[in-house]
């Protein structure tokens, strides 16, 4: 067990910045280097550690024993171990911002369980976690639970593409499956932020270990060198223990790139990597031998995603839950379909949230018209409350992002919309009196949809 834990850190490297250091080149002899490094690690293992790695790879259940006494002992030692780490600027900054968040017992327990109740390793992982979070999201989000409202447009496009996600299905050992499909043309930062969000949006789901499947069958694109190096390292700052990694490729097409990824993983994970080469069917058949069934993966026989619409709807519902569970953000990068946007013109009017809002106003138009002045304010407030209770936010543009407006401004918009609709209805009623007969009406030209501003993808957000 001690040897296994030593491998978690990897080569004696205890730096708290997991992305520090220069990214190496992908060289022709990298295959041989990776094989040699893994063979050397395997030969240094005890028979017990080698058997544990074999079980992890093949999906053999191995239940770790945990008692309340062991957990309390670990939590008691954890702060001592953190204090002994000298280089921890991001942790110190987070502690100053919100000590309750940093010292939350449930939060710390996630890291202890990840490192099997080893306080020293858990302390290092926690310190790395805050450095990673600072690097990816900045100081404003350092002591917040990251939600979709914290992601920018590039992040959201990477997330909603469905090519990198934690699956709801498990392998035969009950471990969570993490799928990454090679070849997405997103930025390194966007894919790293997506990976962080995927794990931290439901960290309890990965406590029993996670099995990562890197699927590159049929991929012809040039590997993203920066992401290929950083993606394996991100787990060192998250409460997740990688039990196995399965790399799937077409014959040896991606072998050098996959060897590059192997070398980026820490030593504990490196000996738990298996490469599967061949067609999609051949790769799937090989994965079955490691406890992963084809029906658990959202992939067609041609390697395409099979459940994209269902997956996106799930993300949308998740975003709605996040807004109910966590404090509302004052600034949002990408509005969602529940939001009401301030602004004039077709792009704003065509936003799904604005259409829903106008429908609410239409349904209450008669009530508003018959109400006295004080009662009109209440009708407007009821609509504001309805939007907010259904996970919506009233937003006004501010550069490339959006700012949540105060309640009075939201209510004023509702009242203004009532008045606008009343004037519009009066004009329509007046014009209807002067309409020509149906035989003399002008035919409407088909002008096509106006694609300015928001496009169809925004409906998913």
Short mmCIF file of C-alpha atoms in Angstrom, two decimals:
data_model
loop_
_atom_site.label_atom_id
_atom_site.label_comp_id
_atom_site.label_asym_id
_atom_site.label_seq_id
_atom_site.Cartn_x
_atom_site.Cartn_y
_atom_site.Cartn_z
CA UNK A 1 0.00 0.00 0.00
CA UNK A 2 2.85 2.39 0.81
CA UNK A 3 4.41 1.72 -2.56
CA UNK A 4 1.11 2.32 -4.29
CA UNK A 5 0.70 5.68 -2.55
CA UNK A 6 4.23 6.69 -3.45
CA UNK A 7 3.34 6.14 -7.08
CA UNK A 8 0.38 8.52 -6.74
CA UNK A 9 2.70 11.50 -6.53
CA UNK A 10 4.99 10.29 -9.27
CA UNK A 11 8.77 10.40 -9.46
CA UNK A 12 9.13 12.31 -6.21
CA UNK A 13 7.54 15.41 -7.75
CA UNK A 14 5.61 17.29 -5.07
CA UNK A 15 5.09 20.60 -6.88
CA UNK A 16 1.73 22.18 -6.14
CA UNK A 17 1.40 23.63 -9.67
CA UNK A 18 0.58 20.61 -11.82
CA UNK A 19 0.94 22.57 -15.08
CA UNK A 20 4.39 23.94 -14.29
CA UNK A 21 7.28 22.96 -16.49
CA UNK A 22 7.81 22.91 -20.22
CA UNK A 23 5.65 20.73 -22.47
CA UNK A 24 7.92 18.18 -24.19
CA UNK A 25 7.90 17.41 -27.91
CA UNK A 26 6.23 14.38 -29.48
CA UNK A 27 9.22 12.39 -30.76
CA UNK A 28 9.35 9.28 -33.02
CA UNK A 29 10.86 7.10 -30.28
CA UNK A 30 8.18 8.00 -27.72
CA UNK A 31 6.52 4.57 -28.08
CA UNK A 32 9.67 2.84 -26.90
CA UNK A 33 10.20 5.37 -24.11
CA UNK A 34 6.67 4.82 -22.79
CA UNK A 35 6.98 1.03 -22.90
CA UNK A 36 10.35 1.18 -21.16
CA UNK A 37 9.06 3.52 -18.44
CA UNK A 38 6.03 1.33 -17.74
CA UNK A 39 8.13 -1.85 -17.67
CA UNK A 40 10.49 -0.22 -15.18
CA UNK A 41 7.61 0.81 -12.94
CA UNK A 42 6.04 -2.63 -13.07
CA UNK A 43 9.29 -4.37 -12.15
CA UNK A 44 9.62 -2.15 -9.07
CA UNK A 45 6.17 -3.10 -7.76
CA UNK A 46 5.54 -5.62 -5.03
CA UNK A 47 3.38 -8.62 -5.96
CA UNK A 48 0.52 -7.08 -3.94
CA UNK A 49 0.72 -3.74 -5.79
CA UNK A 50 0.99 -5.53 -9.15
CA UNK A 51 -2.12 -7.57 -8.37
CA UNK A 52 -3.99 -4.41 -7.34
CA UNK A 53 -3.08 -2.75 -10.65
CA UNK A 54 -4.26 -5.85 -12.54
CA UNK A 55 -7.62 -5.84 -10.72
CA UNK A 56 -8.07 -2.12 -11.37
CA UNK A 57 -7.40 -2.63 -15.09
CA UNK A 58 -9.79 -5.56 -15.47
CA UNK A 59 -12.68 -4.16 -13.45
CA UNK A 60 -12.42 -6.59 -10.55
CA UNK A 61 -14.27 -5.15 -7.52
CA UNK A 62 -11.96 -4.21 -4.65
CA UNK A 63 -13.90 -2.56 -1.82
CA UNK A 64 -11.78 -0.29 0.37
CA UNK A 65 -12.51 -0.54 4.08
CA UNK A 66 -13.45 2.72 5.79
CA UNK A 67 -14.60 3.32 9.34
CA UNK A 68 -15.86 6.49 11.04
CA UNK A 69 -12.83 6.31 13.33
CA UNK A 70 -10.41 6.14 10.39
CA UNK A 71 -12.15 9.06 8.69
CA UNK A 72 -12.03 11.25 11.80
CA UNK A 73 -8.40 10.41 12.34
CA UNK A 74 -7.60 11.37 8.76
CA UNK A 75 -9.49 14.65 9.01
CA UNK A 76 -7.65 15.42 12.24
CA UNK A 77 -4.25 14.93 10.60
CA UNK A 78 -5.12 16.64 7.33
CA UNK A 79 -4.64 20.24 8.47
CA UNK A 80 -1.26 19.35 9.97
CA UNK A 81 -0.16 17.95 6.60
CA UNK A 82 -1.46 21.02 4.74
CA UNK A 83 0.41 23.34 7.11
CA UNK A 84 3.63 21.44 6.34
CA UNK A 85 3.35 22.28 2.62
CA UNK A 86 5.28 25.52 2.16
CA UNK A 87 4.37 26.40 -1.43
CA UNK A 88 0.58 26.94 -1.39
CA UNK A 89 -0.28 30.52 -2.50
CA UNK A 90 -3.64 29.60 -4.08
CA UNK A 91 -4.69 27.64 -0.99
CA UNK A 92 -3.77 30.58 1.25
CA UNK A 93 -5.72 32.96 -0.98
CA UNK A 94 -8.78 30.68 -0.84
CA UNK A 95 -8.48 30.35 2.94
CA UNK A 96 -8.48 34.13 3.26
CA UNK A 97 -11.51 34.47 0.95
CA UNK A 98 -13.73 31.85 2.58
CA UNK A 99 -12.32 29.63 5.34
CA UNK A 100 -15.65 27.81 5.69
CA UNK A 101 -15.45 26.61 2.09
CA UNK A 102 -11.81 25.52 2.35
CA UNK A 103 -12.22 23.76 5.70
CA UNK A 104 -15.60 22.19 4.99
CA UNK A 105 -15.47 18.62 6.30
CA UNK A 106 -17.49 17.14 3.45
CA UNK A 107 -15.21 18.82 0.90
CA UNK A 108 -12.06 17.53 2.59
CA UNK A 109 -13.50 14.04 2.95
CA UNK A 110 -13.70 13.79 -0.85
CA UNK A 111 -9.92 14.16 -1.08
CA UNK A 112 -9.21 11.81 1.81
CA UNK A 113 -11.28 9.06 0.21
CA UNK A 114 -9.61 9.63 -3.14
CA UNK A 115 -6.21 8.95 -1.55
CA UNK A 116 -7.54 6.08 0.59
CA UNK A 117 -7.34 7.95 3.90
CA UNK A 118 -3.72 9.05 3.44
CA UNK A 119 -3.65 12.60 4.94
CA UNK A 120 -0.31 13.51 3.37
CA UNK A 121 -1.41 12.74 -0.18
CA UNK A 122 -4.86 14.26 0.38
CA UNK A 123 -3.23 17.48 1.65
CA UNK A 124 -1.11 17.74 -1.49
CA UNK A 125 -4.14 17.07 -3.68
CA UNK A 126 -6.16 19.81 -1.92
CA UNK A 127 -3.37 22.35 -2.32
CA UNK A 128 -3.02 21.41 -5.99
CA UNK A 129 -6.79 21.68 -6.38
CA UNK A 130 -6.87 25.35 -5.44
CA UNK A 131 -3.87 26.16 -7.64
CA UNK A 132 -5.57 24.37 -10.55
CA UNK A 133 -8.85 26.18 -9.90
CA UNK A 134 -7.10 29.55 -9.74
CA UNK A 135 -5.27 28.87 -13.02
CA UNK A 136 -8.43 27.80 -14.84
CA UNK A 137 -11.12 30.11 -13.42
CA UNK A 138 -9.41 33.01 -11.64
CA UNK A 139 -9.69 34.33 -8.11
CA UNK A 140 -13.42 35.22 -8.34
CA UNK A 141 -14.35 31.53 -8.55
CA UNK A 142 -11.73 30.19 -6.15
CA UNK A 143 -14.17 29.48 -3.32
CA UNK A 144 -17.30 28.86 -5.38
CA UNK A 145 -18.75 25.66 -6.74
CA UNK A 146 -18.17 25.92 -10.49
CA UNK A 147 -21.46 25.96 -12.39
CA UNK A 148 -22.35 26.39 -16.06
CA UNK A 149 -22.91 30.08 -15.36
CA UNK A 150 -19.15 30.34 -14.71
CA UNK A 151 -18.26 28.92 -18.14
CA UNK A 152 -17.66 31.15 -21.15
CA UNK A 153 -18.91 30.49 -24.68
CA UNK A 154 -15.89 28.37 -25.69
CA UNK A 155 -16.28 26.28 -22.53
CA UNK A 156 -20.00 25.79 -23.14
CA UNK A 157 -19.47 24.75 -26.76
CA UNK A 158 -16.88 22.20 -25.60
CA UNK A 159 -19.24 20.94 -22.88
CA UNK A 160 -22.36 20.69 -25.02
CA UNK A 161 -20.47 18.98 -27.87
CA UNK A 162 -20.63 15.84 -25.73
CA UNK A 163 -17.11 14.68 -26.61
CA UNK A 164 -15.80 14.84 -23.06
CA UNK A 165 -18.08 13.80 -20.18
CA UNK A 166 -18.62 11.66 -17.13
CA UNK A 167 -21.14 8.97 -18.05
CA UNK A 168 -24.03 7.91 -15.81
CA UNK A 169 -23.18 4.26 -16.50
CA UNK A 170 -20.64 2.15 -14.60
CA UNK A 171 -18.27 -0.69 -15.41
CA UNK A 172 -18.76 -4.13 -13.87
CA UNK A 173 -16.82 -3.07 -10.76
CA UNK A 174 -19.26 -0.19 -10.20
CA UNK A 175 -16.79 2.51 -11.21
CA UNK A 176 -17.80 5.64 -13.11
CA UNK A 177 -16.89 5.85 -16.80
CA UNK A 178 -15.26 9.02 -18.15
CA UNK A 179 -15.38 9.32 -21.95
CA UNK A 180 -13.13 11.55 -24.04
CA UNK A 181 -13.45 11.49 -27.84
CA UNK A 182 -10.30 12.66 -29.60
CA UNK A 183 -10.40 15.35 -32.28
CA UNK A 184 -12.56 18.16 -30.87
CA UNK A 185 -11.45 21.55 -32.28
CA UNK A 186 -11.77 23.39 -28.95
CA UNK A 187 -9.08 25.38 -27.17
CA UNK A 188 -6.91 23.75 -24.52
CA UNK A 189 -8.29 26.04 -21.83
CA UNK A 190 -11.92 25.29 -22.76
CA UNK A 191 -11.40 21.52 -22.63
CA UNK A 192 -9.54 21.72 -19.31
CA UNK A 193 -12.26 23.87 -17.76
CA UNK A 194 -14.85 21.44 -19.08
CA UNK A 195 -12.97 18.52 -17.47
CA UNK A 196 -12.81 20.35 -14.13
CA UNK A 197 -16.53 21.11 -14.28
CA UNK A 198 -17.44 17.53 -15.23
CA UNK A 199 -15.73 16.06 -12.16
CA UNK A 200 -16.60 18.76 -9.61
CA UNK A 201 -20.28 19.00 -10.61
CA UNK A 202 -20.80 15.56 -9.04
CA UNK A 203 -17.63 14.50 -7.19
CA UNK A 204 -19.45 11.85 -5.14
CA UNK A 205 -20.07 9.85 -8.32
CA UNK A 206 -16.34 9.31 -8.82
CA UNK A 207 -15.41 8.36 -5.25
CA UNK A 208 -15.23 4.65 -6.07
CA UNK A 209 -12.69 5.32 -8.79
CA UNK A 210 -13.05 6.37 -12.40
CA UNK A 211 -12.26 4.57 -15.65
CA UNK A 212 -11.23 6.90 -18.47
CA UNK A 213 -11.83 5.89 -22.09
CA UNK A 214 -9.91 7.94 -24.66
CA UNK A 215 -11.53 7.14 -28.01
CA UNK A 216 -9.55 7.98 -31.14
CA UNK A 217 -10.73 5.35 -33.63
CA UNK A 218 -10.88 6.94 -37.08
CA UNK A 219 -9.47 10.26 -35.89
CA UNK A 220 -7.30 11.98 -38.52
CA UNK A 221 -6.71 15.33 -36.80
CA UNK A 222 -3.36 16.53 -35.48
CA UNK A 223 -3.14 16.06 -31.69
CA UNK A 224 -3.39 19.15 -29.48
CA UNK A 225 0.00 18.86 -27.80
CA UNK A 226 -0.75 21.22 -24.91
CA UNK A 227 -4.03 19.52 -24.04
CA UNK A 228 -2.58 16.03 -24.49
CA UNK A 229 0.00 16.89 -21.83
CA UNK A 230 -2.24 18.78 -19.42
CA UNK A 231 -5.37 16.60 -19.57
CA UNK A 232 -3.74 13.64 -17.74
CA UNK A 233 -2.36 15.96 -15.06
CA UNK A 234 -5.65 17.62 -14.16
CA UNK A 235 -6.68 14.59 -12.08
CA UNK A 236 -3.81 15.33 -9.67
CA UNK A 237 -5.77 18.38 -8.48
CA UNK A 238 -9.22 16.78 -8.34
CA UNK A 239 -10.88 14.40 -5.86
CA UNK A 240 -10.80 11.54 -8.34
CA UNK A 241 -8.73 8.36 -8.44
CA UNK A 242 -8.15 7.04 -11.95
CA UNK A 243 -8.49 3.27 -11.68
CA UNK A 244 -7.78 2.56 -15.35
CA UNK A 245 -7.27 4.30 -18.69
CA UNK A 246 -8.27 2.67 -21.98
CA UNK A 247 -6.85 4.28 -25.14
CA UNK A 248 -8.70 3.27 -28.31
CA UNK A 249 -7.16 3.88 -31.73
CA UNK A 250 -7.22 2.72 -35.36
CA UNK A 251 -4.29 0.29 -35.58
CA UNK A 252 -1.20 2.39 -34.78
CA UNK A 253 -2.40 5.65 -36.32
CA UNK A 254 -2.35 7.55 -33.03
CA UNK A 255 0.37 5.55 -31.25
CA UNK A 256 2.90 8.37 -30.77
CA UNK A 257 0.25 10.77 -29.49
CA UNK A 258 -1.08 8.14 -27.09
CA UNK A 259 2.45 7.40 -25.88
CA UNK A 260 2.79 11.13 -25.22
CA UNK A 261 -0.38 11.04 -23.11
CA UNK A 262 0.89 7.97 -21.23
CA UNK A 263 4.03 9.80 -20.20
CA UNK A 264 1.97 12.75 -18.95
CA UNK A 265 0.07 10.62 -16.43
CA UNK A 266 1.52 10.12 -12.96
CA UNK A 267 3.23 6.83 -12.22
CA UNK A 268 0.26 5.34 -10.35
CA UNK A 269 -1.96 5.78 -13.42
CA UNK A 270 0.69 4.95 -16.01
CA UNK A 271 0.76 1.28 -15.01
CA UNK A 272 -3.04 1.15 -15.35
CA UNK A 273 -3.16 2.13 -19.02
CA UNK A 274 -4.26 -0.27 -21.76
CA UNK A 275 -4.18 0.48 -25.49
CA UNK A 276 -6.80 -1.05 -27.80
CA UNK A 277 -6.16 -0.92 -31.57
CA UNK A 278 -8.42 -1.76 -34.51
CA UNK A 279 -11.85 -0.97 -35.88
CA UNK A 280 -14.69 0.25 -33.69
CA UNK A 281 -16.10 -3.27 -33.33
CA UNK A 282 -12.68 -4.71 -32.50
CA UNK A 283 -12.03 -2.06 -29.88
CA UNK A 284 -15.45 -2.56 -28.29
CA UNK A 285 -14.89 -6.31 -28.13
CA UNK A 286 -11.56 -5.71 -26.42
CA UNK A 287 -13.12 -3.35 -23.87
CA UNK A 288 -15.62 -6.03 -22.85
CA UNK A 289 -12.74 -8.05 -21.47
CA UNK A 290 -12.06 -5.19 -19.07
CA UNK A 291 -15.59 -4.90 -17.71
CA UNK A 292 -16.90 -2.22 -20.10
CA UNK A 293 -19.98 -3.13 -22.12
CA UNK A 294 -20.76 -1.54 -25.49
CA UNK A 295 -24.27 -0.45 -24.44
CA UNK A 296 -22.74 1.66 -21.66
CA UNK A 297 -21.01 3.92 -24.20
CA UNK A 298 -22.95 6.53 -26.23
CA UNK A 299 -21.25 5.60 -29.51
CA UNK A 300 -22.62 4.22 -32.78
CA UNK A 301 -20.76 1.61 -34.82
CA UNK A 302 -19.25 4.42 -36.89
CA UNK A 303 -17.87 6.01 -33.70
CA UNK A 304 -20.36 8.91 -33.70
CA UNK A 305 -22.17 10.13 -30.58
CA UNK A 306 -25.57 8.44 -30.30
CA UNK A 307 -27.32 10.46 -27.58
CA UNK A 308 -26.37 14.09 -28.18
CA UNK A 309 -29.87 15.57 -27.84
CA UNK A 310 -30.63 13.62 -24.67
CA UNK A 311 -27.23 14.57 -23.24
CA UNK A 312 -27.80 18.28 -23.93
CA UNK A 313 -31.23 18.21 -22.36
CA UNK A 314 -29.66 16.65 -19.27
CA UNK A 315 -27.12 19.48 -19.11
CA UNK A 316 -29.88 22.05 -19.40
CA UNK A 317 -31.75 20.50 -16.48
CA UNK A 318 -28.49 20.36 -14.55
CA UNK A 319 -27.98 24.08 -15.14
CA UNK A 320 -31.47 24.78 -13.81
CA UNK A 321 -30.71 22.75 -10.67
CA UNK A 322 -27.42 24.58 -10.18
CA UNK A 323 -29.20 27.92 -10.13
CA UNK A 324 -31.56 26.68 -7.44
CA UNK A 325 -28.81 25.12 -5.32
CA UNK A 326 -26.08 27.78 -5.52
CA UNK A 327 -26.00 31.59 -5.21
CA UNK A 328 -26.96 33.36 -8.43
CA UNK A 329 -24.07 34.87 -10.35
CA UNK A 330 -24.05 38.62 -10.92
CA UNK A 331 -22.21 38.11 -14.22
CA UNK A 332 -22.97 35.36 -16.74
CA UNK A 333 -21.01 34.64 -19.90
CA UNK A 334 -23.65 32.64 -21.78
CA UNK A 335 -27.41 33.16 -21.17
CA UNK A 336 -29.64 30.10 -21.08
CA UNK A 337 -33.14 29.53 -22.40
CA UNK A 338 -34.70 30.48 -19.05
CA UNK A 339 -33.17 33.98 -19.06
CA UNK A 340 -34.81 37.24 -20.14
CA UNK A 341 -32.46 39.53 -22.06
CA UNK A 342 -32.57 43.33 -22.07
CA UNK A 343 -32.03 44.79 -25.53
CA UNK A 344 -33.69 45.72 -28.78
CA UNK A 345 -33.75 43.98 -32.12
CA UNK A 346 -34.39 40.57 -33.58
CA UNK A 347 -31.57 38.67 -31.81
CA UNK A 348 -33.00 39.58 -28.41
CA UNK A 349 -36.62 39.04 -29.37
CA UNK A 350 -35.84 35.61 -30.83
CA UNK A 351 -34.06 34.40 -27.71
CA UNK A 352 -36.03 31.47 -26.26
CA UNK A 353 -36.23 33.05 -22.81
CA UNK A 354 -37.66 36.27 -24.20
CA UNK A 355 -40.32 34.35 -26.11
CA UNK A 356 -41.31 32.53 -22.94
CA UNK A 357 -41.38 35.86 -21.11
CA UNK A 358 -43.69 37.47 -23.68
CA UNK A 359 -46.02 34.50 -23.39
CA UNK A 360 -46.21 35.06 -19.61
CA UNK A 361 -47.01 38.73 -20.17
CA UNK A 362 -49.68 37.88 -22.75
CA UNK A 363 -51.36 35.48 -20.33
CA UNK A 364 -51.52 38.21 -17.66
CA UNK A 365 -52.41 41.10 -20.01
CA UNK A 366 -56.11 41.21 -19.10
CA UNK A 367 -55.38 41.04 -15.38
CA UNK A 368 -52.82 43.85 -15.70
CA UNK A 369 -55.18 46.07 -17.72
CA UNK A 370 -58.00 45.76 -15.16
CA UNK A 371 -55.74 46.38 -12.15
CA UNK A 372 -55.20 49.68 -10.32
CA UNK A 373 -51.71 51.20 -10.22
CA UNK A 374 -50.59 49.44 -7.02
CA UNK A 375 -52.03 46.14 -8.22
CA UNK A 376 -50.21 46.52 -11.56
CA UNK A 377 -46.89 46.50 -9.69
CA UNK A 378 -47.86 43.22 -8.05
CA UNK A 379 -48.79 41.67 -11.40
CA UNK A 380 -45.37 42.68 -12.75
CA UNK A 381 -43.64 41.36 -9.62
CA UNK A 382 -45.45 38.03 -9.98
CA UNK A 383 -43.96 37.60 -13.44
CA UNK A 384 -40.47 38.49 -12.19
CA UNK A 385 -40.85 35.90 -9.43
CA UNK A 386 -42.09 33.34 -11.94
CA UNK A 387 -39.00 33.79 -14.12
CA UNK A 388 -36.63 33.51 -11.15
CA UNK A 389 -38.43 30.51 -9.63
CA UNK A 390 -38.01 28.73 -12.96
CA UNK A 391 -34.21 29.26 -12.89
CA UNK A 392 -34.27 32.38 -15.06
CA UNK A 393 -32.34 35.63 -14.68
CA UNK A 394 -33.03 39.10 -16.10
CA UNK A 395 -29.81 40.07 -17.88
CA UNK A 396 -28.43 43.15 -19.61
CA UNK A 397 -25.41 43.06 -21.95
CA UNK A 398 -22.04 44.27 -20.66
CA UNK A 399 -19.30 43.85 -23.23
CA UNK A 400 -18.96 40.14 -24.05
CA UNK A 401 -20.89 39.00 -20.97
CA UNK A 402 -24.17 39.75 -19.19
CA UNK A 403 -25.02 41.32 -15.83
CA UNK A 404 -28.01 40.37 -13.69
CA UNK A 405 -30.25 43.40 -13.11
CA UNK A 406 -31.84 44.35 -9.79
CA UNK A 407 -35.43 43.43 -8.98
CA UNK A 408 -36.75 46.97 -9.62
CA UNK A 409 -35.22 47.02 -13.11
CA UNK A 410 -36.67 43.59 -13.91
CA UNK A 411 -40.11 44.68 -12.73
CA UNK A 412 -39.87 47.87 -14.78
CA UNK A 413 -39.13 45.77 -17.88
CA UNK A 414 -42.24 43.69 -17.23
CA UNK A 415 -44.38 46.83 -16.90
CA UNK A 416 -42.86 48.29 -20.08
CA UNK A 417 -43.60 45.05 -21.94
CA UNK A 418 -47.24 45.21 -20.81
CA UNK A 419 -47.53 48.78 -22.15
CA UNK A 420 -45.82 47.88 -25.43
CA UNK A 421 -48.13 44.94 -25.98
CA UNK A 422 -51.19 47.09 -25.26
CA UNK A 423 -50.10 49.68 -27.85
CA UNK A 424 -49.33 46.93 -30.35
CA UNK A 425 -52.73 45.34 -29.85
CA UNK A 426 -54.47 48.69 -30.38
CA UNK A 427 -52.58 49.27 -33.64
CA UNK A 428 -53.48 45.77 -34.84
CA UNK A 429 -57.14 46.28 -34.03
CA UNK A 430 -57.13 49.60 -35.89
CA UNK A 431 -55.38 48.21 -38.95
CA UNK A 432 -57.72 45.21 -39.11
CA UNK A 433 -60.64 47.56 -39.79
CA UNK A 434 -58.98 48.75 -43.02
CA UNK A 435 -57.76 45.38 -44.34
CA UNK A 436 -58.53 44.70 -48.03
CA UNK A 437 -60.46 41.62 -49.04
CA UNK A 438 -58.56 38.36 -49.04
CA UNK A 439 -58.29 38.37 -52.84
CA UNK A 440 -56.43 41.71 -52.82
CA UNK A 441 -53.89 40.98 -50.07
CA UNK A 442 -50.23 41.14 -50.93
CA UNK A 443 -48.42 37.81 -50.86
CA UNK A 444 -45.69 37.53 -48.28
CA UNK A 445 -42.13 37.05 -49.43
CA UNK A 446 -40.15 34.21 -47.91
CA UNK A 447 -37.20 36.00 -46.41
CA UNK A 448 -35.67 33.14 -44.42
CA UNK A 449 -34.78 33.09 -40.78
CA UNK A 450 -32.78 35.92 -39.27
CA UNK A 451 -29.57 34.34 -37.98
CA UNK A 452 -28.07 37.49 -36.54
CA UNK A 453 -26.86 37.23 -32.94
CA UNK A 454 -28.14 34.08 -31.26
CA UNK A 455 -28.26 30.90 -33.29
CA UNK A 456 -29.96 27.58 -32.76
CA UNK A 457 -27.22 26.36 -30.45
CA UNK A 458 -28.32 28.88 -27.83
CA UNK A 459 -31.51 26.88 -27.34
CA UNK A 460 -29.37 24.20 -25.71
CA UNK A 461 -27.92 26.64 -23.20
#
